[in-house]
Coordinates of C-alpha atoms in Angstrom, one line a residue:
Chain A
M1 CA 27.0 -8.5 -18.3
S2 CA 27.6 -11.9 -16.9
N3 CA 26.7 -14.9 -19.0
Q4 CA 25.6 -16.6 -15.9
P5 CA 21.9 -16.2 -14.8
P6 CA 21.1 -14.4 -11.6
P7 CA 21.2 -16.6 -8.4
G8 CA 18.5 -19.1 -7.9
Y9 CA 17.9 -20.0 -11.5
A10 CA 18.4 -23.3 -13.3
I11 CA 18.1 -23.9 -17.0
I12 CA 14.9 -25.5 -18.0
D13 CA 14.1 -27.7 -21.0
L14 CA 11.1 -26.3 -22.9
G15 CA 11.4 -28.9 -25.6
K16 CA 12.3 -28.8 -29.3
G17 CA 11.0 -26.6 -32.1
Y18 CA 10.3 -23.0 -31.4
S19 CA 11.5 -23.1 -27.7
E20 CA 14.8 -24.6 -28.8
R21 CA 15.1 -21.9 -31.4
F22 CA 14.6 -19.3 -28.8
G23 CA 17.5 -20.4 -26.8
P24 CA 18.1 -21.1 -23.1
V25 CA 15.5 -20.1 -20.6
Y26 CA 16.1 -20.3 -16.8
L27 CA 13.6 -21.0 -14.1
D28 CA 13.6 -20.1 -10.3
R29 CA 10.5 -22.2 -9.4
T30 CA 10.8 -21.2 -5.7
N31 CA 10.2 -17.6 -6.5
R32 CA 8.2 -18.2 -9.7
R33 CA 10.6 -16.3 -11.9
L34 CA 11.8 -17.0 -15.4
A35 CA 14.9 -15.5 -17.1
F36 CA 16.8 -15.4 -20.4
Q37 CA 19.8 -13.4 -21.7
V38 CA 19.3 -11.2 -24.7
A39 CA 21.6 -12.7 -27.4
E40 CA 22.2 -11.9 -31.0
Q41 CA 19.3 -14.2 -32.0
H42 CA 16.9 -12.1 -30.1
L43 CA 17.6 -8.8 -31.6
N44 CA 15.5 -6.5 -33.8
P45 CA 16.8 -4.2 -36.7
V46 CA 17.8 -1.6 -34.1
D47 CA 19.8 -4.0 -32.0
T48 CA 17.6 -4.3 -29.0
C49 CA 15.4 -7.3 -28.0
H50 CA 12.8 -8.0 -30.6
G51 CA 9.2 -7.6 -29.4
G52 CA 8.5 -11.1 -30.7
A53 CA 11.2 -12.5 -28.5
L54 CA 9.7 -10.9 -25.4
A55 CA 6.3 -12.1 -26.5
T56 CA 7.7 -15.7 -26.9
F57 CA 9.4 -15.4 -23.5
S58 CA 6.0 -14.2 -22.0
D59 CA 4.2 -17.1 -23.5
A60 CA 6.5 -19.4 -21.6
M61 CA 5.7 -17.8 -18.2
I62 CA 3.1 -20.5 -17.4
V63 CA 6.0 -22.9 -16.6
A64 CA 6.8 -20.8 -13.6
V65 CA 3.4 -21.4 -12.0
W66 CA 2.2 -24.7 -13.5
P67 CA 4.5 -27.8 -13.1
G68 CA 4.6 -30.0 -16.2
A69 CA 3.6 -27.1 -18.6
E70 CA 7.2 -27.0 -19.9
S71 CA 7.1 -30.6 -21.3
G72 CA 3.6 -30.5 -22.7
Q73 CA 3.0 -33.3 -20.2
A74 CA 0.5 -30.9 -18.8
H75 CA -0.5 -29.1 -22.0
T76 CA -1.7 -25.6 -21.4
P77 CA -2.7 -24.1 -24.7
T78 CA -2.6 -20.3 -24.8
I79 CA -6.0 -18.7 -25.4
T80 CA -4.8 -15.1 -25.3
L81 CA -1.5 -13.4 -24.7
T82 CA -0.8 -9.7 -24.2
T83 CA 2.7 -8.2 -23.9
D84 CA 3.3 -4.5 -23.2
F85 CA 6.7 -3.0 -23.9
F86 CA 8.0 -0.3 -21.5
A87 CA 11.6 0.0 -22.5
P88 CA 14.2 -1.7 -24.8
A89 CA 16.3 -4.6 -23.5
P90 CA 19.9 -4.4 -24.8
L91 CA 22.2 -7.1 -26.0
G92 CA 23.5 -9.1 -23.0
A93 CA 20.7 -8.0 -20.7
W94 CA 19.2 -10.6 -18.4
V95 CA 15.4 -10.3 -18.7
E96 CA 13.7 -11.6 -15.5
A97 CA 9.9 -12.2 -15.3
D98 CA 8.1 -12.3 -12.0
V99 CA 5.2 -14.6 -12.7
E100 CA 1.8 -14.8 -10.8
L101 CA -1.0 -17.2 -11.3
T102 CA -3.8 -14.7 -10.5
R103 CA -6.7 -17.0 -10.7
Q104 CA -7.4 -20.6 -11.7
T105 CA -10.9 -21.7 -12.8
R106 CA -12.2 -25.1 -13.9
T107 CA -11.2 -24.4 -17.5
M108 CA -8.7 -21.5 -17.5
L109 CA -5.5 -20.3 -15.9
F110 CA -5.0 -16.5 -15.6
V111 CA -1.3 -15.7 -15.4
Q112 CA 0.6 -12.4 -15.6
S113 CA 4.2 -11.2 -15.3
L114 CA 6.4 -8.2 -14.9
M115 CA 9.7 -8.2 -16.8
S116 CA 12.8 -6.4 -15.5
V117 CA 16.4 -5.9 -16.4
D118 CA 18.7 -5.2 -13.4
G119 CA 15.5 -4.4 -11.4
R120 CA 14.3 -1.9 -13.9
R121 CA 10.9 -2.8 -15.5
I122 CA 11.0 -3.2 -19.2
G123 CA 7.6 -4.9 -19.8
R124 CA 4.6 -6.8 -18.6
A125 CA 2.6 -9.8 -19.9
S126 CA -0.9 -11.1 -19.2
A127 CA -2.3 -14.3 -20.6
I128 CA -5.1 -16.9 -20.3
Y129 CA -4.2 -20.6 -20.7
R130 CA -6.5 -23.6 -20.9
N131 CA -6.5 -25.5 -17.6
P132 CA -5.0 -28.9 -18.5
A133 CA -7.4 -30.6 -16.2
K134 CA -9.8 -29.9 -19.2
S135 CA -7.2 -30.5 -21.9
G136 CA -8.9 -33.7 -23.0
E137 CA -11.6 -31.4 -24.4
K138 CA -11.6 -29.6 -27.6
T139 CA -12.1 -25.8 -27.2
Chain B
M1 CA 1.0 -28.8 -48.5
S2 CA 3.0 -26.9 -51.0
N3 CA 6.2 -25.3 -50.0
Q4 CA 5.3 -22.4 -52.2
P5 CA 3.4 -19.5 -50.7
P6 CA -0.1 -18.7 -51.9
P7 CA -0.3 -16.5 -55.1
G8 CA 0.5 -12.9 -54.7
Y9 CA 3.2 -13.2 -52.0
A10 CA 6.9 -12.4 -52.2
I11 CA 9.5 -13.1 -49.6
I12 CA 10.4 -10.1 -47.4
D13 CA 13.7 -9.3 -45.6
L14 CA 12.8 -8.6 -42.0
G15 CA 16.5 -8.3 -41.1
K16 CA 18.8 -10.3 -38.9
G17 CA 18.5 -11.4 -35.3
Y18 CA 15.1 -12.8 -34.2
S19 CA 13.4 -12.3 -37.5
E20 CA 16.1 -14.3 -39.2
R21 CA 15.7 -17.0 -36.5
F22 CA 12.0 -17.1 -37.2
G23 CA 12.5 -18.0 -40.8
P24 CA 11.0 -16.8 -44.1
V25 CA 8.0 -14.5 -44.0
Y26 CA 6.1 -13.5 -47.2
L27 CA 4.3 -10.2 -48.0
D28 CA 1.5 -9.4 -50.4
R29 CA 1.7 -5.6 -50.0
T30 CA -1.2 -5.0 -52.5
N31 CA -3.6 -6.9 -50.3
R32 CA -1.9 -6.2 -47.0
R33 CA -1.4 -9.8 -46.2
L34 CA 1.6 -11.6 -44.5
A35 CA 2.3 -15.3 -44.6
F36 CA 4.7 -18.0 -43.3
Q37 CA 4.7 -21.7 -43.5
V38 CA 4.8 -23.7 -40.2
A39 CA 8.1 -25.5 -40.1
E40 CA 9.9 -27.7 -37.5
Q41 CA 11.4 -24.7 -35.9
H42 CA 7.9 -23.2 -35.2
L43 CA 6.5 -26.2 -33.3
N44 CA 5.5 -26.6 -29.7
P45 CA 5.8 -29.8 -27.6
V46 CA 2.6 -31.1 -29.0
D47 CA 3.7 -30.6 -32.6
T48 CA 1.5 -27.7 -33.6
C49 CA 2.6 -24.1 -34.2
H50 CA 4.0 -22.5 -31.0
G51 CA 2.0 -19.6 -29.5
G52 CA 5.2 -17.6 -29.4
A53 CA 5.7 -18.2 -33.1
L54 CA 2.2 -16.8 -33.9
A55 CA 2.9 -13.9 -31.5
T56 CA 6.2 -13.2 -33.3
F57 CA 4.5 -13.4 -36.7
S58 CA 1.7 -11.1 -35.3
D59 CA 4.3 -8.5 -34.2
A60 CA 5.6 -8.4 -37.8
M61 CA 2.1 -7.5 -39.2
I62 CA 3.1 -3.8 -39.2
V63 CA 5.2 -4.4 -42.3
A64 CA 2.1 -5.1 -44.3
V65 CA 0.6 -1.6 -43.6
W66 CA 3.7 0.6 -43.0
P67 CA 6.4 0.7 -45.7
G68 CA 9.9 0.8 -44.3
A69 CA 8.9 -0.9 -41.0
E70 CA 10.5 -4.1 -42.0
S71 CA 14.0 -2.6 -42.2
G72 CA 13.9 -0.4 -39.2
Q73 CA 14.4 2.5 -41.6
A74 CA 11.0 3.5 -40.3
H75 CA 11.3 2.1 -36.7
T76 CA 7.9 1.3 -35.2
P77 CA 8.5 0.0 -31.7
T78 CA 5.6 -2.1 -30.4
I79 CA 3.8 -0.6 -27.4
T80 CA 1.4 -3.5 -26.8
L81 CA 0.7 -6.7 -28.7
T82 CA -2.3 -9.1 -28.1
T83 CA -2.6 -12.4 -29.9
D84 CA -5.7 -14.7 -29.5
F85 CA -5.5 -18.3 -30.4
F86 CA -8.5 -20.0 -32.0
A87 CA -7.2 -23.3 -33.3
P88 CA -3.9 -25.1 -33.7
A89 CA -1.9 -24.7 -36.9
P90 CA -0.2 -27.9 -38.0
L91 CA 3.2 -28.5 -39.5
G92 CA 3.3 -27.4 -43.1
A93 CA 0.3 -25.1 -42.9
W94 CA 0.6 -21.7 -44.5
V95 CA -0.6 -19.1 -42.0
E96 CA -1.9 -16.0 -43.7
A97 CA -2.6 -12.7 -41.8
D98 CA -5.1 -10.2 -43.3
V99 CA -3.7 -6.9 -41.8
E100 CA -5.5 -3.6 -41.2
L101 CA -4.2 -0.2 -40.1
T102 CA -7.3 0.7 -38.1
R103 CA -6.2 4.1 -37.1
Q104 CA -3.1 6.3 -37.2
T105 CA -2.6 9.1 -34.7
R106 CA 0.2 11.6 -34.4
T107 CA 2.1 9.3 -32.0
M108 CA 0.5 5.8 -32.5
L109 CA -0.4 3.2 -35.1
F110 CA -3.3 0.9 -34.3
V111 CA -3.1 -2.4 -36.3
Q112 CA -4.9 -5.6 -36.2
S113 CA -5.0 -8.9 -38.2
L114 CA -7.0 -12.1 -38.7
M115 CA -4.9 -15.2 -39.2
S116 CA -6.1 -18.1 -41.4
V117 CA -5.0 -21.5 -42.6
D118 CA -6.7 -22.5 -45.9
G119 CA -9.3 -19.9 -45.2
R120 CA -10.1 -21.2 -41.8
R121 CA -9.4 -18.7 -39.0
I122 CA -6.8 -19.8 -36.4
G123 CA -6.1 -16.6 -34.6
R124 CA -6.2 -12.8 -34.4
A125 CA -3.8 -10.1 -33.3
S126 CA -4.2 -6.5 -32.2
A127 CA -1.3 -4.1 -31.6
I128 CA -0.3 -0.5 -31.0
Y129 CA 3.0 0.7 -32.5
R130 CA 4.8 4.0 -32.1
N131 CA 4.3 6.2 -35.2
P132 CA 7.8 6.6 -36.6
A133 CA 7.1 10.2 -37.5
K134 CA 7.7 10.6 -33.7
S135 CA 10.4 8.0 -33.4
G136 CA 13.1 10.6 -32.7
E137 CA 11.4 11.0 -29.3
K138 CA 11.9 8.8 -26.3
T139 CA 8.7 7.3 -25.0
Chain C
M1 CA -22.9 -7.2 3.6
S2 CA -22.2 -3.8 5.2
N3 CA -23.0 -0.7 3.3
Q4 CA -19.8 0.8 4.7
P5 CA -16.6 0.5 2.8
P6 CA -13.8 -1.6 4.2
P7 CA -11.5 0.3 6.6
G8 CA -9.1 2.9 5.1
Y9 CA -11.4 4.1 2.3
A10 CA -12.9 7.5 1.7
I11 CA -15.4 8.4 -1.0
I12 CA -13.9 10.2 -4.0
D13 CA -15.4 12.7 -6.4
L14 CA -14.9 11.4 -9.9
G15 CA -17.0 14.2 -11.3
K16 CA -20.3 14.4 -13.2
G17 CA -21.5 12.4 -16.2
Y18 CA -20.7 8.7 -16.5
S19 CA -18.8 8.5 -13.2
E20 CA -21.8 10.1 -11.4
R21 CA -24.0 7.5 -13.1
F22 CA -21.8 4.7 -12.0
G23 CA -22.3 5.6 -8.3
P24 CA -20.0 6.1 -5.3
V25 CA -16.4 5.0 -5.6
Y26 CA -14.0 4.8 -2.6
L27 CA -10.3 5.5 -2.5
D28 CA -7.6 4.3 -0.1
R29 CA -4.7 6.4 -1.5
T30 CA -2.2 5.1 1.1
N31 CA -2.6 1.6 -0.1
R32 CA -3.5 2.5 -3.8
R33 CA -6.8 0.7 -3.5
L34 CA -10.2 1.6 -5.1
A35 CA -13.5 0.1 -4.0
F36 CA -17.2 0.2 -4.9
Q37 CA -20.3 -1.8 -3.6
V38 CA -22.3 -3.7 -6.2
A39 CA -25.7 -2.1 -6.3
E40 CA -28.9 -2.7 -8.3
Q41 CA -27.6 -0.2 -10.9
H42 CA -24.5 -2.4 -11.6
L43 CA -26.3 -5.7 -12.3
N44 CA -26.5 -7.6 -15.5
P45 CA -29.5 -9.7 -16.7
V46 CA -28.4 -12.6 -14.4
D47 CA -28.2 -10.4 -11.3
T48 CA -24.4 -10.3 -10.9
C49 CA -22.2 -7.3 -11.5
H50 CA -22.2 -6.3 -15.2
G51 CA -19.0 -6.6 -17.1
G52 CA -19.3 -3.1 -18.2
A53 CA -19.5 -1.9 -14.6
L54 CA -16.3 -3.7 -13.8
A55 CA -14.7 -2.3 -16.9
T56 CA -15.8 1.2 -15.9
F57 CA -14.5 0.7 -12.4
S58 CA -11.2 -0.6 -13.9
D59 CA -10.9 2.5 -16.1
A60 CA -11.0 4.6 -12.9
M61 CA -8.1 2.8 -11.3
I62 CA -5.7 5.5 -12.5
V63 CA -6.9 7.8 -9.7
A64 CA -5.4 5.4 -7.1
V65 CA -1.9 6.0 -8.5
W66 CA -2.0 9.5 -10.2
P67 CA -3.2 12.4 -8.1
G68 CA -5.4 14.8 -9.9
A69 CA -6.6 12.2 -12.4
E70 CA -10.0 12.1 -10.8
S71 CA -10.8 15.7 -11.5
G72 CA -9.5 15.9 -15.0
Q73 CA -7.1 18.5 -13.6
A74 CA -4.5 16.1 -14.6
H75 CA -6.2 14.6 -17.6
T76 CA -5.1 11.0 -18.3
P77 CA -6.9 9.8 -21.4
T78 CA -7.1 6.0 -21.7
I79 CA -5.3 4.6 -24.7
T80 CA -6.2 0.9 -24.1
L81 CA -8.0 -0.9 -21.3
T82 CA -8.3 -4.7 -20.8
T83 CA -10.4 -6.3 -18.1
D84 CA -10.4 -10.0 -17.4
F85 CA -13.3 -11.6 -15.5
F86 CA -12.6 -14.5 -13.1
A87 CA -15.8 -14.9 -11.2
P88 CA -19.1 -13.1 -10.7
A89 CA -19.6 -10.4 -8.1
P90 CA -23.0 -10.6 -6.4
L91 CA -25.3 -7.8 -5.3
G92 CA -24.0 -6.1 -2.1
A93 CA -20.4 -7.3 -2.7
W94 CA -17.6 -4.7 -2.0
V95 CA -15.2 -5.0 -5.0
E96 CA -11.7 -3.8 -4.1
A97 CA -9.0 -3.2 -6.7
D98 CA -5.3 -3.2 -5.7
V99 CA -3.8 -0.8 -8.2
E100 CA -0.2 -0.6 -9.3
L101 CA 1.6 2.0 -11.6
T102 CA 3.9 -0.6 -13.2
R103 CA 5.8 1.9 -15.4
Q104 CA 5.8 5.6 -16.3
T105 CA 7.3 6.8 -19.6
R106 CA 7.5 10.3 -20.9
T107 CA 4.2 9.8 -22.7
M108 CA 2.5 6.9 -21.1
L109 CA 1.3 5.4 -17.8
F110 CA 1.1 1.6 -17.5
V111 CA -1.3 0.6 -14.8
Q112 CA -2.8 -2.7 -13.6
S113 CA -5.1 -3.9 -10.9
L114 CA -6.4 -7.1 -9.2
M115 CA -10.0 -7.0 -8.1
S116 CA -11.2 -9.0 -5.1
V117 CA -14.4 -9.6 -3.1
D118 CA -13.7 -10.5 0.5
G119 CA -10.2 -11.3 -0.5
R120 CA -11.3 -13.6 -3.3
R121 CA -10.1 -12.5 -6.7
I122 CA -12.9 -11.8 -9.2
G123 CA -10.9 -10.0 -12.0
R124 CA -8.0 -8.0 -13.2
A125 CA -7.4 -5.0 -15.3
S126 CA -4.5 -3.7 -17.4
A127 CA -4.4 -0.2 -19.0
I128 CA -2.3 2.3 -20.7
Y129 CA -3.1 6.0 -20.0
R130 CA -1.5 9.1 -21.6
N131 CA 0.9 10.8 -19.3
P132 CA -0.7 14.2 -18.5
A133 CA 2.7 15.8 -18.7
K134 CA 2.2 15.4 -22.4
S135 CA -1.6 16.1 -22.3
G136 CA -1.3 19.4 -24.1
E137 CA -0.4 17.4 -27.2
K138 CA -2.8 15.8 -29.5
T139 CA -2.3 12.0 -29.8
Chain D
M1 CA -26.7 16.1 -34.5
S2 CA -29.9 14.3 -34.9
N3 CA -31.5 12.5 -31.9
Q4 CA -32.5 9.8 -34.3
P5 CA -30.2 6.8 -34.9
P6 CA -28.8 6.3 -38.3
P7 CA -31.0 4.3 -40.8
G8 CA -31.4 0.6 -40.1
Y9 CA -31.2 0.7 -36.3
A10 CA -33.9 -0.3 -33.8
I11 CA -33.7 0.3 -30.1
I12 CA -32.9 -2.9 -28.2
D13 CA -33.8 -3.9 -24.7
L14 CA -30.6 -4.9 -22.8
G15 CA -32.5 -5.4 -19.6
K16 CA -32.4 -3.6 -16.2
G17 CA -29.4 -2.7 -14.0
Y18 CA -26.3 -1.4 -15.6
S19 CA -27.6 -1.5 -19.1
E20 CA -30.6 0.5 -18.2
R21 CA -28.3 3.0 -16.4
F22 CA -26.3 3.2 -19.6
G23 CA -29.2 4.4 -21.7
P24 CA -30.7 3.5 -25.1
V25 CA -28.7 1.2 -27.4
Y26 CA -29.7 0.5 -31.0
L27 CA -29.2 -2.6 -33.0
D28 CA -29.0 -3.1 -36.8
R29 CA -29.0 -7.0 -36.8
T30 CA -28.8 -7.3 -40.5
N31 CA -25.5 -5.4 -40.7
R32 CA -24.3 -6.5 -37.2
R33 CA -24.0 -2.9 -36.0
L34 CA -24.7 -1.4 -32.6
A35 CA -25.1 2.3 -31.9
F36 CA -25.7 4.8 -29.1
Q37 CA -25.8 8.6 -28.8
V38 CA -23.3 10.3 -26.5
A39 CA -25.5 12.0 -23.8
E40 CA -24.7 13.9 -20.6
Q41 CA -24.6 10.7 -18.6
H42 CA -21.8 9.3 -20.7
L43 CA -19.4 12.2 -20.3
N44 CA -16.0 12.4 -18.6
P45 CA -14.6 15.4 -16.7
V46 CA -13.4 16.9 -20.0
D47 CA -16.8 16.6 -21.6
T48 CA -16.2 13.9 -24.1
C49 CA -17.5 10.3 -23.9
H50 CA -16.1 8.4 -20.8
G51 CA -13.8 5.5 -21.5
G52 CA -16.0 3.4 -19.2
A53 CA -19.0 4.2 -21.3
L54 CA -17.2 3.1 -24.6
A55 CA -16.0 -0.1 -22.7
T56 CA -19.6 -0.7 -21.5
F57 CA -20.9 -0.3 -25.0
S58 CA -18.1 -2.6 -26.3
D59 CA -19.1 -5.2 -23.8
A60 CA -22.6 -5.2 -25.3
M61 CA -21.3 -5.9 -28.8
I62 CA -22.1 -9.6 -28.4
V63 CA -25.8 -8.9 -29.0
A64 CA -25.1 -7.9 -32.6
V65 CA -23.8 -11.4 -33.4
W66 CA -25.4 -13.7 -30.9
P67 CA -29.2 -13.7 -30.8
G68 CA -30.6 -14.0 -27.2
A69 CA -27.5 -12.6 -25.6
E70 CA -29.3 -9.3 -24.9
S71 CA -31.8 -10.9 -22.6
G72 CA -29.5 -13.3 -20.7
Q73 CA -31.7 -16.0 -22.3
A74 CA -28.5 -17.0 -24.0
H75 CA -26.1 -15.9 -21.2
T76 CA -22.6 -15.1 -22.7
P77 CA -20.4 -14.1 -19.8
T78 CA -17.4 -12.0 -20.8
I79 CA -14.0 -13.7 -20.2
T80 CA -11.9 -10.8 -21.4
L81 CA -12.7 -7.4 -22.9
T82 CA -10.2 -4.9 -24.5
T83 CA -11.1 -1.5 -25.7
D84 CA -8.7 0.8 -27.6
F85 CA -9.4 4.5 -27.7
F86 CA -8.5 6.4 -31.0
A87 CA -10.1 9.7 -30.6
P88 CA -12.7 11.4 -28.3
A89 CA -16.4 11.2 -29.0
P90 CA -18.2 14.5 -28.4
L91 CA -21.6 15.1 -26.8
G92 CA -24.4 14.3 -29.2
A93 CA -22.2 12.0 -31.4
W94 CA -23.7 8.7 -32.6
V95 CA -21.1 6.0 -31.9
E96 CA -21.6 3.0 -34.3
A97 CA -19.8 -0.3 -33.8
D98 CA -19.3 -2.7 -36.7
V99 CA -19.2 -6.1 -35.0
E100 CA -17.7 -9.3 -36.1
L101 CA -17.9 -12.8 -34.7
T102 CA -14.4 -13.8 -35.7
R103 CA -14.4 -17.4 -34.4
Q104 CA -16.7 -19.6 -32.4
T105 CA -15.3 -22.6 -30.5
R106 CA -17.1 -25.2 -28.4
T107 CA -16.6 -23.1 -25.3
M108 CA -15.8 -19.5 -26.5
L109 CA -16.9 -16.8 -28.8
F110 CA -14.3 -14.4 -30.2
V111 CA -15.8 -11.0 -31.1
Q112 CA -14.4 -7.7 -32.2
S113 CA -15.6 -4.3 -33.3
L114 CA -14.6 -1.0 -34.9
M115 CA -16.3 2.1 -33.5
S116 CA -16.9 5.1 -35.6
V117 CA -18.6 8.5 -35.4
D118 CA -19.8 9.8 -38.8
G119 CA -17.6 7.2 -40.5
R120 CA -14.5 8.4 -38.6
R121 CA -13.0 5.7 -36.4
I122 CA -12.8 6.5 -32.7
G123 CA -12.0 3.1 -31.2
R124 CA -11.9 -0.7 -31.4
A125 CA -12.8 -3.5 -29.1
S126 CA -11.9 -7.2 -28.9
A127 CA -13.5 -9.7 -26.5
I128 CA -13.8 -13.4 -25.6
Y129 CA -17.3 -14.5 -24.3
R130 CA -18.3 -17.9 -23.0
N131 CA -20.3 -19.9 -25.6
P132 CA -23.7 -20.2 -24.0
A133 CA -23.9 -23.8 -25.4
K134 CA -21.7 -24.5 -22.4
S135 CA -23.3 -22.0 -20.0
G136 CA -24.6 -24.7 -17.8
E137 CA -20.9 -25.2 -16.8
K138 CA -19.1 -23.3 -14.2
T139 CA -15.9 -21.8 -15.6

């Protein structure tokens, strides 16, 4: 596969630490999509994308629907994250997540995504994040 | 905090790729506990353990209750993984997961864990893995 | 509110027992939507729809995407069901669920829905059901 | 099976509406256990306990760990509820849930349970409820 992301994506800076470890992630803010390419560092012992890598990518989906979340400038701590795995993603595959902010309350953001490779679904994610409007508070 | 794991743990080889990227993970098979120390590479933009890192660690909990899962010798693909986040884990903290195989069916393994730092709970995880007895099958 | 369902729905027989207890449920198979009206028997102690009622309604969403599921003729046992609650549904409200079969594997059906009242989202559900093609097997 | 609950349980009033529809639920507050007997009104089309009934029972688990939750006097709205189904529960079975308050934050209560019939696990539940200390707030 191409090492270039699908059209419409631009690389996004998710900061240092674990996000830097994960590797490049690409955002298409207009269409609320997030993408990454499965590389050696994302593989599991059977050479497909590690479940933890897809979970990590899923946790980042908030950046597609909440500007500022990527930098921690608008800190949106994850309350709960669920990732379902439909099919393996091979080395080199571009995993794309279509992200939706399904509901915003005073204290919480409900977000979900469907993950695909070449238009074929490989997983889904559902999460609740703290609404940064309340982030001054301790949970 | 000490850079040595709590008593009873031994480092475990979770293989190359994403697990190697994650960093050292420690297993206490007798007590079905898994541990890691929050390092720079696990941090989020606000300098606590990244949700994706705790989700990745949670995905690995199967190794504490299913021998061979760590190597892929007994491949246990994750079907669904949920991680709940109670409190932040700071740099240097030893995160310990008490893991339980709550039920084993012919096709699935139901596993859950409670994660603590110094005996204070910081999160929980719940997952369903494919029973490797069936792993010759395609899902 | 009207005691008639929104246009496009027809009452569906979900069988005896707990479904009969729940009360009438309406299906719009063309648009993969399921609906019910919040009645006295669905209320919680603070007089809004009980979380268990929305969870029960969510469990039934499979019938909108899998013909025969309603009768048990195509038995689709639930493996896991998650319901998130965004906002309360008052007495008399018509709760509509837009249902999607996000992925079908040889052994599992991944289904999710968004629930609304008058177009305002009140919750979501995500579930995995056993694919009845395999239902002769024990899990 | 006996129509009497296992030792240590007393019937609990969960109020009118959907809880009354569900039927009698029994609490052993000392051991944080909740129980009900699978009756005709809980069955699914294949004559085992309906998934919605187990989900409804799971939603009620908060009463085993939070006094006042049953009456709505301490109102604990459910934010998210997940129920996993391990094995069917037959007519007449006493379903017992061992409930644990895994963590309490300023705004949320994290609760989980393991459900058994005659000591054999049939399911588990995990939920987040709003901490009633904050229930004056809108979410």
